[in-house]
PDB file of C-alpha atoms in Angstrom:
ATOM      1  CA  UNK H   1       0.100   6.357  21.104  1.00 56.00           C
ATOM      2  CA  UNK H   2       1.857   9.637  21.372  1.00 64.00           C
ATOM      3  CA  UNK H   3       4.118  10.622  18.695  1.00 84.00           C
ATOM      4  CA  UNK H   4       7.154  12.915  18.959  1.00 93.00           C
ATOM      5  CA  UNK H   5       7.943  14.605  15.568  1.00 97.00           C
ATOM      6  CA  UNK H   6      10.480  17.140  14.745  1.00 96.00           C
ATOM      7  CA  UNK H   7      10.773  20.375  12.655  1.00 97.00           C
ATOM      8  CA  UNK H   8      11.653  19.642   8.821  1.00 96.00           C
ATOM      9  CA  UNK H   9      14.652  22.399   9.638  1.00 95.00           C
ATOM     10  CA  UNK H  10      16.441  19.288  11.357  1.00 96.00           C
ATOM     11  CA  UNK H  11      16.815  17.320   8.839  1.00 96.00           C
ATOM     12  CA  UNK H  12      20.028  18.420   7.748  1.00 96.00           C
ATOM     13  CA  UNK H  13      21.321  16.842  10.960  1.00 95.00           C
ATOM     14  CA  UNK H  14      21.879  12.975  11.262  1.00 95.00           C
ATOM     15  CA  UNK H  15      20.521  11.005  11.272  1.00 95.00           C
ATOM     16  CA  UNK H  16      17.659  12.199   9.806  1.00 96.00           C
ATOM     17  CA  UNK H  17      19.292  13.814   7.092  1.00 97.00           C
ATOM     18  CA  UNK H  18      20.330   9.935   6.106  1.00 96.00           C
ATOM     19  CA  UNK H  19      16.647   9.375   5.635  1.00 97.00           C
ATOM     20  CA  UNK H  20      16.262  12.181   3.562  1.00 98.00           C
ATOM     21  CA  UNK H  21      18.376  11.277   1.323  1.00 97.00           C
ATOM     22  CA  UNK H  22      17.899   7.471   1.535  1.00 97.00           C
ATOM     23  CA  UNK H  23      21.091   5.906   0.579  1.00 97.00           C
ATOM     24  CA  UNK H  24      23.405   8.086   0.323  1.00 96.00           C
ATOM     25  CA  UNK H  25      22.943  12.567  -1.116  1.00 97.00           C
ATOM     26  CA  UNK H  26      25.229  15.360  -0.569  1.00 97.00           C
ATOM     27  CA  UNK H  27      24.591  18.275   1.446  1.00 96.00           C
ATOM     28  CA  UNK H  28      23.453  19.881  -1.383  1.00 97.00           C
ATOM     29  CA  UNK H  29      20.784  17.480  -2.481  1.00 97.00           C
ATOM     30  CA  UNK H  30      19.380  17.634   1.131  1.00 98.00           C
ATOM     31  CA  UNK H  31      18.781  21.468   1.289  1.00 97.00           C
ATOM     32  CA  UNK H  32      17.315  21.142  -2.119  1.00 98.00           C
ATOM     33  CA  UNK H  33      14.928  18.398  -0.524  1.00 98.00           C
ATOM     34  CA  UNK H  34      14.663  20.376   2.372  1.00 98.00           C
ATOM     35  CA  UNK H  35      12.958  23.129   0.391  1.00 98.00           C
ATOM     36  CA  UNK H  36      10.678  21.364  -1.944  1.00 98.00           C
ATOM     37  CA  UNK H  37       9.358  20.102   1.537  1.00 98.00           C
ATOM     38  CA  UNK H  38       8.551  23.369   2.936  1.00 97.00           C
ATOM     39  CA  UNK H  39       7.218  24.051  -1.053  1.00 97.00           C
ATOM     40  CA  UNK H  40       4.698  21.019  -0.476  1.00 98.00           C
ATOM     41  CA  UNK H  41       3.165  22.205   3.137  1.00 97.00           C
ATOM     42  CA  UNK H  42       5.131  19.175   5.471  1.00 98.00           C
ATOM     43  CA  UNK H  43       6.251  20.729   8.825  1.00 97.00           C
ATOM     44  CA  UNK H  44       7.484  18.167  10.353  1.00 98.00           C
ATOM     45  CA  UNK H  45       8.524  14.511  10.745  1.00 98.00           C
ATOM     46  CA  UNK H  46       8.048  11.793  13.145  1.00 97.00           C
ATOM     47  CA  UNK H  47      10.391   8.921  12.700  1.00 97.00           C
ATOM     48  CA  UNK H  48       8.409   6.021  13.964  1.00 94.00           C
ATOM     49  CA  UNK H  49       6.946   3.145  12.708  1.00 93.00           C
ATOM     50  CA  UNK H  50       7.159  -0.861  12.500  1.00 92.00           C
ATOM     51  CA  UNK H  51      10.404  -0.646  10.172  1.00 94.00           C
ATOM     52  CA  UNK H  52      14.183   0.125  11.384  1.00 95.00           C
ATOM     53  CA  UNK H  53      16.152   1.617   8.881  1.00 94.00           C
ATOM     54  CA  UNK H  54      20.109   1.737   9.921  1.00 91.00           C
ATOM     55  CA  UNK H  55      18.966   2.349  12.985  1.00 94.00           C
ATOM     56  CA  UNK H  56      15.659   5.190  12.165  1.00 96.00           C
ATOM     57  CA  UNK H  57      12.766   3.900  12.614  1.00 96.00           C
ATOM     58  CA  UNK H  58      10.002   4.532   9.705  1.00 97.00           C
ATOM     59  CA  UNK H  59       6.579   3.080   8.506  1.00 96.00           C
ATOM     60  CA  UNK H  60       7.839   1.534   5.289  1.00 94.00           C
ATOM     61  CA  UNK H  61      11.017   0.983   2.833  1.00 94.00           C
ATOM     62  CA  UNK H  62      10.560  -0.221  -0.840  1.00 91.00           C
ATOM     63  CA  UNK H  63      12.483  -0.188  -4.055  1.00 91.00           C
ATOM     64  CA  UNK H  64      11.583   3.488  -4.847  1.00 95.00           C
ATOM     65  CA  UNK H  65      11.016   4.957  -1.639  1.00 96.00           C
ATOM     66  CA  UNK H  66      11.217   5.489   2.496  1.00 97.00           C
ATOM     67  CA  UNK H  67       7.567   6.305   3.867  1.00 98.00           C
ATOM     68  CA  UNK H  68       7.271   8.324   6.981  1.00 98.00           C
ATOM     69  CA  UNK H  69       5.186  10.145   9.549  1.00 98.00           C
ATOM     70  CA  UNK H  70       4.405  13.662   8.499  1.00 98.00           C
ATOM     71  CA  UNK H  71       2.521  16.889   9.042  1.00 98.00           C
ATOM     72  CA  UNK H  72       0.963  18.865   6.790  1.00 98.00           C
ATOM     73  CA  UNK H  73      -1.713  21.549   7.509  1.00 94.00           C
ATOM     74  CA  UNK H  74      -1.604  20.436  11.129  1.00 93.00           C
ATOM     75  CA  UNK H  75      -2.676  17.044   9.678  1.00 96.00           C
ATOM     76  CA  UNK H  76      -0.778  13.652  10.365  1.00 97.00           C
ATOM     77  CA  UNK H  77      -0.051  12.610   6.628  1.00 98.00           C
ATOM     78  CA  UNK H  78       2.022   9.605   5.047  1.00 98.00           C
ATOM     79  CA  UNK H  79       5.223  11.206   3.247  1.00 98.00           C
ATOM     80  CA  UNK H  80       7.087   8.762   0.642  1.00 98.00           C
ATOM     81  CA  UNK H  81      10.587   9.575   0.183  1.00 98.00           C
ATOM     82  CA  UNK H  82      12.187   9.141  -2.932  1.00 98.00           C
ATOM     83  CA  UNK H  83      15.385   7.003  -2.952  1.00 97.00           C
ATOM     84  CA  UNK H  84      18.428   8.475  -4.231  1.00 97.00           C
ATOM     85  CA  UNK H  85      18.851   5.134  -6.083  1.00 96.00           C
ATOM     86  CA  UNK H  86      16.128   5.164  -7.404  1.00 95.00           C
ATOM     87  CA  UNK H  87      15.054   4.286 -11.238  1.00 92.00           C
ATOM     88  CA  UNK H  88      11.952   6.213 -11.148  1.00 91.00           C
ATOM     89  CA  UNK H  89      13.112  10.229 -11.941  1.00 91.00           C
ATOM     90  CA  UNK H  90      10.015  11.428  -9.514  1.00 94.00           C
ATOM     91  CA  UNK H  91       7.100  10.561  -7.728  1.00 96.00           C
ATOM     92  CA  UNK H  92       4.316  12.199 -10.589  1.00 94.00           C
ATOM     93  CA  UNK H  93       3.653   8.782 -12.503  1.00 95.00           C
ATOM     94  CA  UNK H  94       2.490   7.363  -9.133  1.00 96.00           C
ATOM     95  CA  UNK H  95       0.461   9.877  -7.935  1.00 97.00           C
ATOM     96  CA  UNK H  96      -1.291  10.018 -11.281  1.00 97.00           C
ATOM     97  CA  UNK H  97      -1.925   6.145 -10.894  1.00 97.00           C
ATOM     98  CA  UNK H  98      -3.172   6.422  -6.917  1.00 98.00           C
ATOM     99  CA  UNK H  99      -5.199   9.120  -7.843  1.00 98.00           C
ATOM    100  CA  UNK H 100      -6.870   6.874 -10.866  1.00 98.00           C
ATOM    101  CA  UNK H 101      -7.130   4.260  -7.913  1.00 98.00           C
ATOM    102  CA  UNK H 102      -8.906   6.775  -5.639  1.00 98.00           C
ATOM    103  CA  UNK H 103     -11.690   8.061  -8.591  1.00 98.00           C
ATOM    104  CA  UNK H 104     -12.779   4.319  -7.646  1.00 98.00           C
ATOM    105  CA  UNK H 105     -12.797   4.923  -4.054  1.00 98.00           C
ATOM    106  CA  UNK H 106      -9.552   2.570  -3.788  1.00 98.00           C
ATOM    107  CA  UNK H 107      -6.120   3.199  -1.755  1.00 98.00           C
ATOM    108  CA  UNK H 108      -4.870   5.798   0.706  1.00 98.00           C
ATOM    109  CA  UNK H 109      -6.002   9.649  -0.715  1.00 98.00           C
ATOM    110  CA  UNK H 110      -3.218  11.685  -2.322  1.00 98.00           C
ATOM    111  CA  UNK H 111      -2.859  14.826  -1.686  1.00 97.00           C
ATOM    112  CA  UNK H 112       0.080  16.180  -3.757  1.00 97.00           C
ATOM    113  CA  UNK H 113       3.580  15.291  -4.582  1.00 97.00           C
ATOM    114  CA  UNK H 114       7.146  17.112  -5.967  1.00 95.00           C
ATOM    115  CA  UNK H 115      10.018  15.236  -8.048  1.00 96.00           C
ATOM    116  CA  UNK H 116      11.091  13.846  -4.730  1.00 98.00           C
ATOM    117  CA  UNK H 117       7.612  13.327  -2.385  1.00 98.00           C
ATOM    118  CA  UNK H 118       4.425  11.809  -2.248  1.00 98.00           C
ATOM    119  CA  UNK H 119       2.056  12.864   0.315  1.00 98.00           C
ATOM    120  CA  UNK H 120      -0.912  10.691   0.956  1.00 98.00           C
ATOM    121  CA  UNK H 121      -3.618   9.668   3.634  1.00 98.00           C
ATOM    122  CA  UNK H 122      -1.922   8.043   6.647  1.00 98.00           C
ATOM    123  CA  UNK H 123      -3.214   4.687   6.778  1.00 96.00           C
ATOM    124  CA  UNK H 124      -3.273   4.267  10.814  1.00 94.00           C
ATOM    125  CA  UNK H 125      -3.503   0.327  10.793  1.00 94.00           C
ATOM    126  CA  UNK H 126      -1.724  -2.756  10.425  1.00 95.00           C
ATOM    127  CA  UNK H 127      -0.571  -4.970   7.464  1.00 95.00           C
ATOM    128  CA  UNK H 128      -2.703  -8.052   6.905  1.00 96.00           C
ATOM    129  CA  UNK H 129      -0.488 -10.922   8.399  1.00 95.00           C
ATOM    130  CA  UNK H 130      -0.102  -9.112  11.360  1.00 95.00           C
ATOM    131  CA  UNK H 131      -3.974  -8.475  11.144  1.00 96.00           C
ATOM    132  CA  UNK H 132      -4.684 -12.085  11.178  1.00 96.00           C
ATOM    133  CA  UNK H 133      -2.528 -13.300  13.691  1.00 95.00           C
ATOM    134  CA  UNK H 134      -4.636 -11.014  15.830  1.00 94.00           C
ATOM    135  CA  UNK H 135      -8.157 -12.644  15.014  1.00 93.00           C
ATOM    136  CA  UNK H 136      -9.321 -14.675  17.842  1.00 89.00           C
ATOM    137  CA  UNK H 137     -12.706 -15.870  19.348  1.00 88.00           C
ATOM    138  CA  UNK H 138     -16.326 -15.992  18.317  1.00 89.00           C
ATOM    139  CA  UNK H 139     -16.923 -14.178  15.286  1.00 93.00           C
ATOM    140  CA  UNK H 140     -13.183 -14.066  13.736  1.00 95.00           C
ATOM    141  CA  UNK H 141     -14.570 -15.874  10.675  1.00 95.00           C
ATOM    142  CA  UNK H 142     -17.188 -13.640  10.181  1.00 95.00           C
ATOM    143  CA  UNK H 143     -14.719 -10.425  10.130  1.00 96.00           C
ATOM    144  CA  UNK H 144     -12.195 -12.513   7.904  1.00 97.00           C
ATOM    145  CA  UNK H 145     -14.579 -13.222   5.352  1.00 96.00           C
ATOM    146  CA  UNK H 146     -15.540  -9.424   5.379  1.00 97.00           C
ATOM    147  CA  UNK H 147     -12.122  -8.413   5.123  1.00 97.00           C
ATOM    148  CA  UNK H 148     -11.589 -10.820   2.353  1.00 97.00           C
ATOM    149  CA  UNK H 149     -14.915  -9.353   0.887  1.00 98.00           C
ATOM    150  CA  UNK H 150     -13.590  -5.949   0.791  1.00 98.00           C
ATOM    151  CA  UNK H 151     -10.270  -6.612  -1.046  1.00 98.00           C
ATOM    152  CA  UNK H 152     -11.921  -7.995  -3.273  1.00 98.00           C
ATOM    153  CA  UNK H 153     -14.587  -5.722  -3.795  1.00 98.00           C
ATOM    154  CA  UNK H 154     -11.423  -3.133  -4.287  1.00 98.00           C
ATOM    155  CA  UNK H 155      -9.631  -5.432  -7.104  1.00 98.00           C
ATOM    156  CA  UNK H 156     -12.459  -5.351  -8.823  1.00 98.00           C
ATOM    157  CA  UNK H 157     -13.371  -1.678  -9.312  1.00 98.00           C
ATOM    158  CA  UNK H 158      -9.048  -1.763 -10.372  1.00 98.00           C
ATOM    159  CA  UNK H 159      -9.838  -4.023 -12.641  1.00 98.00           C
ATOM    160  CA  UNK H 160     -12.644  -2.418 -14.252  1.00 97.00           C
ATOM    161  CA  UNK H 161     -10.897   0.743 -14.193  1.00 97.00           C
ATOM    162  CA  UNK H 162      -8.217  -0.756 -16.171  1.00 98.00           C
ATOM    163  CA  UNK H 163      -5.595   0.339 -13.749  1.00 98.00           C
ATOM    164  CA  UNK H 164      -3.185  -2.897 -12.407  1.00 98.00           C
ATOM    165  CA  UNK H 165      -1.766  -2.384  -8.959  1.00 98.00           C
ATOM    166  CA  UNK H 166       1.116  -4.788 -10.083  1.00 96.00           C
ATOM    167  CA  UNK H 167       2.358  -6.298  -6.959  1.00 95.00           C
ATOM    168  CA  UNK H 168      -0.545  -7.846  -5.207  1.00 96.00           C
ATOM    169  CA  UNK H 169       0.605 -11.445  -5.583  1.00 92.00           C
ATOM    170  CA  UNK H 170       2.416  -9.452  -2.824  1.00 91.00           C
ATOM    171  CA  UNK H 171      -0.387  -9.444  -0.366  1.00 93.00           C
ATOM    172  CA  UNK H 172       1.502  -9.276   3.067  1.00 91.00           C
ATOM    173  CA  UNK H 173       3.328  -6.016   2.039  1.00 92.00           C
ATOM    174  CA  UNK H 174       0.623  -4.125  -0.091  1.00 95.00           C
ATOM    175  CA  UNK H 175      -2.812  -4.622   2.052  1.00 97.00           C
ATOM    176  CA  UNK H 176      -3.751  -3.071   5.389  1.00 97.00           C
ATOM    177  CA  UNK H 177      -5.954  -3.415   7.683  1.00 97.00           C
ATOM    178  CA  UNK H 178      -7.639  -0.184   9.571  1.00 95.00           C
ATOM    179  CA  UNK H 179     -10.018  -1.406  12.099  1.00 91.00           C
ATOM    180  CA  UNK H 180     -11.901  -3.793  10.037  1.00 92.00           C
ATOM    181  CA  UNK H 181     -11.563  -2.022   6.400  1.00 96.00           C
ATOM    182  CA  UNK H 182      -8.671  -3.114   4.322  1.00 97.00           C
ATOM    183  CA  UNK H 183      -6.939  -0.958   2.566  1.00 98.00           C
ATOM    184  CA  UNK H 184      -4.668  -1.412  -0.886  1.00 98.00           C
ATOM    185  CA  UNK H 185      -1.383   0.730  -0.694  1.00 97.00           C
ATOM    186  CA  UNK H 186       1.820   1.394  -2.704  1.00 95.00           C
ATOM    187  CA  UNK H 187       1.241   2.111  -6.374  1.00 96.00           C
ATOM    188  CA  UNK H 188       4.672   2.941  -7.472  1.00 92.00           C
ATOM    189  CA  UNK H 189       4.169  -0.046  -9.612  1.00 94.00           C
ATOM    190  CA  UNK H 190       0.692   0.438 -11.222  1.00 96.00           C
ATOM    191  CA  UNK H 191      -0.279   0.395 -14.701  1.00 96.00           C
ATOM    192  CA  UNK H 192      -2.840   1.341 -16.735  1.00 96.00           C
ATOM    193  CA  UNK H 193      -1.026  -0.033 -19.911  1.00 96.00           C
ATOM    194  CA  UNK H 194      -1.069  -3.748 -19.335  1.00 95.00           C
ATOM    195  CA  UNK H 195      -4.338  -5.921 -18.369  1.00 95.00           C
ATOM    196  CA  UNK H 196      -5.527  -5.784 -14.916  1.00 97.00           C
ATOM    197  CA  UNK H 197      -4.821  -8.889 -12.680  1.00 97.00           C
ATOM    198  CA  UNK H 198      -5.925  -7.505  -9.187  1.00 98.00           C
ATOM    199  CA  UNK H 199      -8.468  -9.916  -8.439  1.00 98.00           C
ATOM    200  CA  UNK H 200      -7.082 -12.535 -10.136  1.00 97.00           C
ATOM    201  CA  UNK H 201      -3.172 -11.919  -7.946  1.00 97.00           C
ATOM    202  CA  UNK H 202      -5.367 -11.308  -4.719  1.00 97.00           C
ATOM    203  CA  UNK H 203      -7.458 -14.465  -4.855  1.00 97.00           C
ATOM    204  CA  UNK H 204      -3.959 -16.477  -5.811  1.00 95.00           C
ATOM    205  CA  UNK H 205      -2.170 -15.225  -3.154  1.00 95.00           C
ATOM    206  CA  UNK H 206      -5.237 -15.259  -0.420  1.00 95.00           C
ATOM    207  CA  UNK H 207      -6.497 -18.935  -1.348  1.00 95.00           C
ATOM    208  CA  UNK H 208      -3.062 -20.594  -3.333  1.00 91.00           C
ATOM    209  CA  UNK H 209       0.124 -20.020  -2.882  1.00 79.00           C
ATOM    210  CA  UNK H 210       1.277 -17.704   0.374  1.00 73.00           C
ATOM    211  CA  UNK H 211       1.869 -17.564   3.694  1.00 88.00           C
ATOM    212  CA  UNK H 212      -1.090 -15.534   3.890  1.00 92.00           C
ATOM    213  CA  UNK H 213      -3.289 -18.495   2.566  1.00 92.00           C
ATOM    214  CA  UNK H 214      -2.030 -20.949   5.039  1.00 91.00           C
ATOM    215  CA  UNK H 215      -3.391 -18.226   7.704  1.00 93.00           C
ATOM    216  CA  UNK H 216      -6.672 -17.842   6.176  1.00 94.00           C
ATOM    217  CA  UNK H 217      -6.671 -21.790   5.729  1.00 92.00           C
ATOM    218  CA  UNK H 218      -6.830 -21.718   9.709  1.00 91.00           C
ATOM    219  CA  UNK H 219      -9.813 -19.762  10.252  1.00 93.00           C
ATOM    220  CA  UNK H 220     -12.015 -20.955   7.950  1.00 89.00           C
ATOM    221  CA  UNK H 221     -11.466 -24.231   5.725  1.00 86.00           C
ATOM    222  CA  UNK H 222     -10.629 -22.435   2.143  1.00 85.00           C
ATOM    223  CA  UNK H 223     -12.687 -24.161  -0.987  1.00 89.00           C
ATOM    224  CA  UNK H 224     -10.773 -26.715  -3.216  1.00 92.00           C
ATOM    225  CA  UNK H 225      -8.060 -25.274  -5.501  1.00 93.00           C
ATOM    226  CA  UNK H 226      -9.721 -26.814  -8.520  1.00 95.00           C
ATOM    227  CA  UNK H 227     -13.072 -24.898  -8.155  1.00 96.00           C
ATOM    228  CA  UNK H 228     -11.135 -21.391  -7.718  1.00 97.00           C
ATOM    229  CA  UNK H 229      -8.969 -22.064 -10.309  1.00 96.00           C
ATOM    230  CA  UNK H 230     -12.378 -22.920 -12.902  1.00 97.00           C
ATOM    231  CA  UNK H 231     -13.652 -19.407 -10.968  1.00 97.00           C
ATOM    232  CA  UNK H 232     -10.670 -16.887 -11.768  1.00 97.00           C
ATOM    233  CA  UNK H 233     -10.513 -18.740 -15.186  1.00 97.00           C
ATOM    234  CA  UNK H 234     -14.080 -17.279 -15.951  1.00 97.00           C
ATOM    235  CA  UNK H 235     -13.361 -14.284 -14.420  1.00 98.00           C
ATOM    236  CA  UNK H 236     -10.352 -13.604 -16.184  1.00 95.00           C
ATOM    237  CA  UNK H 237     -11.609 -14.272 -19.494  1.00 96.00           C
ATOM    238  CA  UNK H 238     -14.966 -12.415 -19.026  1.00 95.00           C
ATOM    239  CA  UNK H 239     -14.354  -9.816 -16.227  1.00 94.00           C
ATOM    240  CA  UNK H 240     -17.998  -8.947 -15.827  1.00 96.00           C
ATOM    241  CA  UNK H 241     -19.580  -8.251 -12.692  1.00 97.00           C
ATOM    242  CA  UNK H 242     -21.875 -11.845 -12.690  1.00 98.00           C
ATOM    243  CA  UNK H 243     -18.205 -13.789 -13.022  1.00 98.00           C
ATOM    244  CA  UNK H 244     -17.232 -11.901 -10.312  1.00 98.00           C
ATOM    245  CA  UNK H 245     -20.103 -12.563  -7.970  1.00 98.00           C
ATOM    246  CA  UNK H 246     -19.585 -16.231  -8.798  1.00 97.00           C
ATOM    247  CA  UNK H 247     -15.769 -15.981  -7.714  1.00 98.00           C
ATOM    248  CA  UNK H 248     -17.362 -14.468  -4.415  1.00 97.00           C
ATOM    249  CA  UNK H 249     -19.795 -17.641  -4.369  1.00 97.00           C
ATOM    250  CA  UNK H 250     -16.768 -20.245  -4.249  1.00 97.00           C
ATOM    251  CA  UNK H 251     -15.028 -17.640  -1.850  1.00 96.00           C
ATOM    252  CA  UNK H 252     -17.827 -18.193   0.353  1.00 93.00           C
ATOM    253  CA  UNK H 253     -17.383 -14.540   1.085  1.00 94.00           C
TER     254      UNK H 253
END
């Protein structure tokens, strides 16, 4: 799909400029934005994506930032946008932790960031309920369970890396799919300070207790509660690779 995106020089104008400073700057704070931009190598914007935001359409709004359509180097690239309301007082911390998630070959690649940006990979794909609404015909089980496979083949290497993603009890928000590779994104709340959880919140919240579940539940009959529950226990209090694999074996993934 063709995308239409517009010189970083506009976005003093609304409403982009409303964006920019996501919810509410001064003029002032926007030129200063505007530069540290050009400073980080984004040329332009393209204000698209499956989210409206008071009436601007972008890929993504959290608690810390707006995530957009950029280009950097000629290069379509994912730019998060620090909210002006924002606790966090820049966007280092998480490119520090998504950079310990990429040494492990997990989440979108970072690039670089400023007090105010992120740039990252753009993840062209969809999130995972979406995803599985789309599954249909022979097969569909096969590429779930390989999907499945993948996230949690992710969670793990997080977990041995001692880094904790944080919000993947989450799952609908903070996992997408690109063609038939899954994909972990948004760090902002990652950890390498507290115990890891990932598998442990990603098998909940795939086989237990979501929306998500119920969806899975539909494609292929899940395994009882009581036997993942004795599997994460063992994981949880081991961690090593042969719990794991027996997780996987209850998974039937």
């Amino acid at each position: 799909m063709a995308r239409s995106f517009i010189s970083i020089k506009r976005l003093a104008d609304e409403p982009y400029s409303h964006i920019l400073g996501y919810p509410r700057a001064s003029k002032r704070q926007i030129r200063s934005r505007m530069v540290e931009l050009e400073k980080l190598g984004v040329s332009s914007i393209s204000f698209s994506g499956p989210t409206v935001l008071d009436g601007v359409a972008v890929l993504g709004k959290g608690y810390v930032g707006v995530v957009v359509l950029a280009k950097r180097n000629g290069k379509m690239v994912a730019l998060k946008i620090r909210r002006t309301d924002s606790q966090r007082d820049g966007m280092r911390e998480e490119k520090i932790m998504l950079e310990a998630a990429n040494s492990v070959h997990v989440g979108p690649k970072v690039l670089v960031a400023g007090r105010n940006f992120l740039v990252m990979e753009y993840v062209d794909g969809i999130r995972i309920g979406r995803w599985l609404d789309t599954l249909a015909g022979a097969g569909r089980a096969k590429k779930l369970k390989n999907v499945v496979r993948d996230v949690l083949d992710d969670c793990y290497r997080l977990d041995e890396a001692g880094l904790d993603h944080g919000e993947l009890s989450n799952i609908s928000k903070h996992v997408m799919v690109r063609g038939l590779r899954p994909v972990l994104i948004d760090f902002d709340s990652s950890s390498t300070k507290r115990r890891p959880s990932n598998v442990t919140s990603i098998t909940q919240a795939m086989f237990i207790g979501s929306g998500i579940a119920k969806k899975i539940q539909k494609i292929y009959k899940n395994p009882p509660k009581s036997s993942i529950i004795v599997a994460l226990r063992a994981y949880k209090q081991s961690g090593t690779r042969e719990s794991f694999e027996g997780l996987l074996d209850v998974l039937r993934v």
